[in-house]
Short mmCIF file of C-alpha atoms in Angstrom, two decimals:
data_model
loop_
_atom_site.label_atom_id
_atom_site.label_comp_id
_atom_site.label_asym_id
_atom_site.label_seq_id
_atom_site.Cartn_x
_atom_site.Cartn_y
_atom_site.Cartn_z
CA UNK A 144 -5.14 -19.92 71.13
CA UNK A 145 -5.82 -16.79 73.15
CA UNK A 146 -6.22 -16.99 76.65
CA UNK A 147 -7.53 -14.76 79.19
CA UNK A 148 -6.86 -13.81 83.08
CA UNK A 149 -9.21 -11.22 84.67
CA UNK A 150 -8.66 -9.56 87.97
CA UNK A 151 -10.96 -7.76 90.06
CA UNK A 152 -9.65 -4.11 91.62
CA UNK A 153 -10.42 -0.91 93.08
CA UNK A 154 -13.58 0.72 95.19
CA UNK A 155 -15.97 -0.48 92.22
CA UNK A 156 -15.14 -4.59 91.62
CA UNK A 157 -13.49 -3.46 87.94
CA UNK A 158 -12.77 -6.09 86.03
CA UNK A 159 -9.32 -5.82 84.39
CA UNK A 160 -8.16 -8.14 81.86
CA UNK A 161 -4.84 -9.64 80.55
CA UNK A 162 -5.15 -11.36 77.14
CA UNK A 163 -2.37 -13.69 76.44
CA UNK A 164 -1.29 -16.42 74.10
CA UNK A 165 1.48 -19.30 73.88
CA UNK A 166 4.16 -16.94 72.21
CA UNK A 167 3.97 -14.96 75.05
CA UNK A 168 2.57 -11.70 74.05
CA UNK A 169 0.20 -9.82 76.01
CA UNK A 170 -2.70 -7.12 75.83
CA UNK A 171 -3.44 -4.87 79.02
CA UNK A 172 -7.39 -4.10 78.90
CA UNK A 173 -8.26 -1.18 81.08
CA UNK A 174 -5.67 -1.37 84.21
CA UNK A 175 -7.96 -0.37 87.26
CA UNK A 176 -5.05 -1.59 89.78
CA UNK A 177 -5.67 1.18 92.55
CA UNK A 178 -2.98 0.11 95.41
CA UNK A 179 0.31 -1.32 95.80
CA UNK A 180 -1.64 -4.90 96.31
CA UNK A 181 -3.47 -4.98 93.49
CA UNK A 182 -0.68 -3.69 90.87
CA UNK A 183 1.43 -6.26 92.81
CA UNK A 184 -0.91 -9.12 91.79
CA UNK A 185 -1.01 -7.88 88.21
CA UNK A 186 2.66 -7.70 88.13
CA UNK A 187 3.46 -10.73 89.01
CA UNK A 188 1.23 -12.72 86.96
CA UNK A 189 2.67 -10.89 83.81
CA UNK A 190 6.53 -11.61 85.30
CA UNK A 191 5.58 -15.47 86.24
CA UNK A 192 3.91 -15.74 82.97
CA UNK A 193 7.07 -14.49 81.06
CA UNK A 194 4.58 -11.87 78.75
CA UNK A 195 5.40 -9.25 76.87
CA UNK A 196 2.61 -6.18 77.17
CA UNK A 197 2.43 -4.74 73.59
CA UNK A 198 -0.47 -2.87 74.32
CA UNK A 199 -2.51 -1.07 76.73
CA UNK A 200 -6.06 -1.01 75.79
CA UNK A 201 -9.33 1.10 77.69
CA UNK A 202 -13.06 0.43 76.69
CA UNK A 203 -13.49 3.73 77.88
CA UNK A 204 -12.17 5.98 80.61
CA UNK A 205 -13.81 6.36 83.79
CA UNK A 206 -11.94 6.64 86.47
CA UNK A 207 -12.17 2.91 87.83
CA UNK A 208 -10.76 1.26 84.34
CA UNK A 209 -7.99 3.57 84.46
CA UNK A 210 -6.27 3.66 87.78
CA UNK A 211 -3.16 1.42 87.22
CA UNK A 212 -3.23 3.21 83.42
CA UNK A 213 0.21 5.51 84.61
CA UNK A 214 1.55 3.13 85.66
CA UNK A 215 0.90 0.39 83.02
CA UNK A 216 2.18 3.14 80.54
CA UNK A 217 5.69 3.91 82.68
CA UNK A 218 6.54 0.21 83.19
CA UNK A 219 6.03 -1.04 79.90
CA UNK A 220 5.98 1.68 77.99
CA UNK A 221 3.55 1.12 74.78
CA UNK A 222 0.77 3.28 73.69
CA UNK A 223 -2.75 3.23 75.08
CA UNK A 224 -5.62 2.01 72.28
CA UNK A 225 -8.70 3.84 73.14
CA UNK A 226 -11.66 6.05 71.84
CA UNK A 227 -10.74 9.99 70.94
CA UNK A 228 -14.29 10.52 71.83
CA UNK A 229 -13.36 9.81 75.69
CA UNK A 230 -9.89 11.95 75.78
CA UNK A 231 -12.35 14.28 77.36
CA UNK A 232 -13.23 11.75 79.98
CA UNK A 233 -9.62 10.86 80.66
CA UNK A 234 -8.37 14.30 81.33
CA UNK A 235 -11.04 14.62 83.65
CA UNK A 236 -9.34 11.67 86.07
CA UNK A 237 -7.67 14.11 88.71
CA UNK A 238 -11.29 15.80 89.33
CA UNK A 239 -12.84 12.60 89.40
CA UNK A 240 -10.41 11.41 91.95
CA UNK A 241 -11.38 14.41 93.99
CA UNK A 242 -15.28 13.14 93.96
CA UNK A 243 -13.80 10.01 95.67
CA UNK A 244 -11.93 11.84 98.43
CA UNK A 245 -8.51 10.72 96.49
CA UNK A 246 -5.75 12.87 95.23
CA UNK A 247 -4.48 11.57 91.92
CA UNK A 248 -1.99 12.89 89.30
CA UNK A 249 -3.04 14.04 85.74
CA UNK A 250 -2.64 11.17 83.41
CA UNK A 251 0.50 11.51 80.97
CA UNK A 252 0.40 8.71 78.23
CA UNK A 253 0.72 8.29 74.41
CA UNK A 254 -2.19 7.26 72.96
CA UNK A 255 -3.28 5.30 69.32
CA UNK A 256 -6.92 6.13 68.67
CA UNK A 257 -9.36 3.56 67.11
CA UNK A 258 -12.72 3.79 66.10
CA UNK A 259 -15.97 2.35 64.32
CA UNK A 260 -14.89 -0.38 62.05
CA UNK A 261 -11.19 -0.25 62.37
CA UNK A 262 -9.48 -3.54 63.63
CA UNK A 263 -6.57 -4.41 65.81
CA UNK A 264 -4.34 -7.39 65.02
CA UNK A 265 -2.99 -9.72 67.58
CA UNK A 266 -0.05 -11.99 66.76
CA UNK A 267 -3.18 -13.06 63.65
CA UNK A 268 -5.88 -12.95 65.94
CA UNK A 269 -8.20 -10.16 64.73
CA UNK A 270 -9.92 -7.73 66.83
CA UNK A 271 -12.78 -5.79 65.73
CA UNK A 272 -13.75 -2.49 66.87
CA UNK A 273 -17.07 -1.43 67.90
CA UNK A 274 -18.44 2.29 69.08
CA UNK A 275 -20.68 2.25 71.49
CA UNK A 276 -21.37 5.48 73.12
CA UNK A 277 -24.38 6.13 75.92
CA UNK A 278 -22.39 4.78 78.96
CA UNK A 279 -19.74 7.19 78.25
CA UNK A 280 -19.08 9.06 74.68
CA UNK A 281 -16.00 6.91 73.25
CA UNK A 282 -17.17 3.09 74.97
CA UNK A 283 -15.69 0.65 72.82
CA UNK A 284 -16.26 -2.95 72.76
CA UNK A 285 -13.23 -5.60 71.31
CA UNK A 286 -14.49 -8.55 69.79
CA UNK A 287 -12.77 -11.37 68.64
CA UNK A 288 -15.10 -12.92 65.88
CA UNK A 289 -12.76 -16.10 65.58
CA UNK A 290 -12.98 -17.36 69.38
CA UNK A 291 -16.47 -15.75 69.54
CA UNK A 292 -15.67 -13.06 72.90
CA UNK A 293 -15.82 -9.48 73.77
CA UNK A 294 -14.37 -6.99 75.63
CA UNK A 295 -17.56 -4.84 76.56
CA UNK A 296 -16.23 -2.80 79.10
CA UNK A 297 -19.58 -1.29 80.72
CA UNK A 298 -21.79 -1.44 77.89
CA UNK A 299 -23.38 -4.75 78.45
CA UNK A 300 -23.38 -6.75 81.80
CA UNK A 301 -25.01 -9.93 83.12
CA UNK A 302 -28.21 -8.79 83.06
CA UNK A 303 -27.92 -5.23 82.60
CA UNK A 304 -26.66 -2.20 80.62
CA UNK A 305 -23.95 0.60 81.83
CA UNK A 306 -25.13 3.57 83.96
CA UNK A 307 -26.46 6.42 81.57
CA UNK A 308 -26.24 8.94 83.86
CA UNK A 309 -22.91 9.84 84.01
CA UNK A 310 -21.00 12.30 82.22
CA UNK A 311 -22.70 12.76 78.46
CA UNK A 312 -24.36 9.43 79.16
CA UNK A 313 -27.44 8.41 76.87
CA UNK A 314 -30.11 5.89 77.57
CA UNK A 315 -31.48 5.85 73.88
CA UNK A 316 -28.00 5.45 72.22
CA UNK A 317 -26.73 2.89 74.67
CA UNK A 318 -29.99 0.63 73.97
CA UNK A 319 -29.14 1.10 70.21
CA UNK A 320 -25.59 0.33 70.17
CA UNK A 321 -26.31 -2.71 72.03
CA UNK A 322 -28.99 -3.33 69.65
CA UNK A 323 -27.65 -2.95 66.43
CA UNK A 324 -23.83 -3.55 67.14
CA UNK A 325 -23.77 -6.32 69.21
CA UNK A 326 -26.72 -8.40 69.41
CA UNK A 327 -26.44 -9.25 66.23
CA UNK A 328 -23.83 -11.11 66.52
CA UNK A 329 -23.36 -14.82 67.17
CA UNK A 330 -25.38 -16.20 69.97
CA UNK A 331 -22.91 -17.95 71.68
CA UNK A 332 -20.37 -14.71 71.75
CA UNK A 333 -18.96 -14.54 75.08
CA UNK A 334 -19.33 -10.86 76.88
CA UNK A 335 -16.50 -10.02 79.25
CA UNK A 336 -17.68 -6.95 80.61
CA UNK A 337 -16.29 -4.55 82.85
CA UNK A 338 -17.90 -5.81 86.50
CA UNK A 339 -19.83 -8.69 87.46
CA UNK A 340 -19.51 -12.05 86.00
CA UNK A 341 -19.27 -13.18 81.96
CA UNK A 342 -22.18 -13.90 79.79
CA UNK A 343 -23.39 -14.31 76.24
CA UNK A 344 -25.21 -12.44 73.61
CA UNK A 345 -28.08 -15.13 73.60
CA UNK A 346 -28.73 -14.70 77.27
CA UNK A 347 -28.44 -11.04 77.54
CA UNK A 348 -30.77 -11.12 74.25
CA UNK A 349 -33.33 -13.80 75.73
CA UNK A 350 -33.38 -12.31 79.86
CA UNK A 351 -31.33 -8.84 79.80
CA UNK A 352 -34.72 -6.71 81.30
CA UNK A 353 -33.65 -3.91 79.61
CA UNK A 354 -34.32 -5.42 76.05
#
């Protein structure tokens, strides 16, 4: 049985997740740990837990989901999962820090790239992969078909949809993803998305105002 712990970091309320199950081996979804506090709190819940990270996982890479990613990468020292269609994003951190008045070292990681239909296995819990692009060009969401949740980053929120006017951002293709990719699935699919508070595909289907 997985299990989840989410933690809330940074300047933008990111929601960073540690997945987790009873043989002790972890997944790291998008590390947004910005100070010494915050990686502090993360740090000690995977040490008091006894985990094992044995992957580091992004939905995308705007600068908020991947503040802690260096250091994630250094101290346990296992690839990063992610989109190749956002590499573009990620090497774009140290100007993005710069928009936000902070001063911020390239990122240096090894990364495994996923995409549309591929699937991620965890201790025989599968993972399916889903592209959707519009909030930024390589959003993924993780979904676990099995325990019936997602990891949506900031595709879909309570209520809402991820900012399209960012960085190759699209309105249409965002609506479509969503559309086609996700609502489709089971009703009672739980969204864990990257701010605000979880929800479900039948309430984001039934009272999301952009659908």
């Amino acid at each position: 049985m997985l299990q989840i712990q989410g933690f809330v970091f940074n300047f933008a309320s990111e929601n960073t997740y540690i997945l987790y199950n009873e043989n002790k081996k972890a997944w790291l979804f998008d590390p947004g740990n910005k100070n010494e506090q915050e990686t502090k709190a993360l740090e000690t819940f995977i040490r008091e837990k006894e985990l094992t990270v044995e992957k580091i996982l992004l939905t995308h890479a705007h600068i908020d989901h991947i503040l802690g990613l260096q250091w994630a990468f250094d101290i346990y020292k296992v690839p990063v999962t992610m989109h190749q269609d956002d590499k573009e994003v990620l090497d774009m951190f140290q100007m993005s820090g710069m928009r936000f008045g902070m001063q911020l070292e390239c990122i240096d990681v090894e990364i495994d790239y996923v995409n549309e239909g591929g699937e991620l296995d965890f201790d025989g819990e599968k993972f399916k992969i889903y592209h959707v692009p519009g909030h930024s060009p390589g959003s993924i969401v993780y979904h676990n078909e099995n325990q019936k949740f997602m990891i949506s980053g900031d595709v879909l929120f309570e209520g809402s949809i991820g900012r399209t006017d960012l960085y190759k951002g699209n309105y249409e293709q965002l609506i479509e993803g969503i559309k086609t990719k996700l609502f489709i699935l089971d009703e009672d699919t739980q969204v864990l998305s990257g701010h605000g508070n979880p929800t479900s595909i039948g309430f984001e289907k039934e009272h999301n105002p952009f659908f």
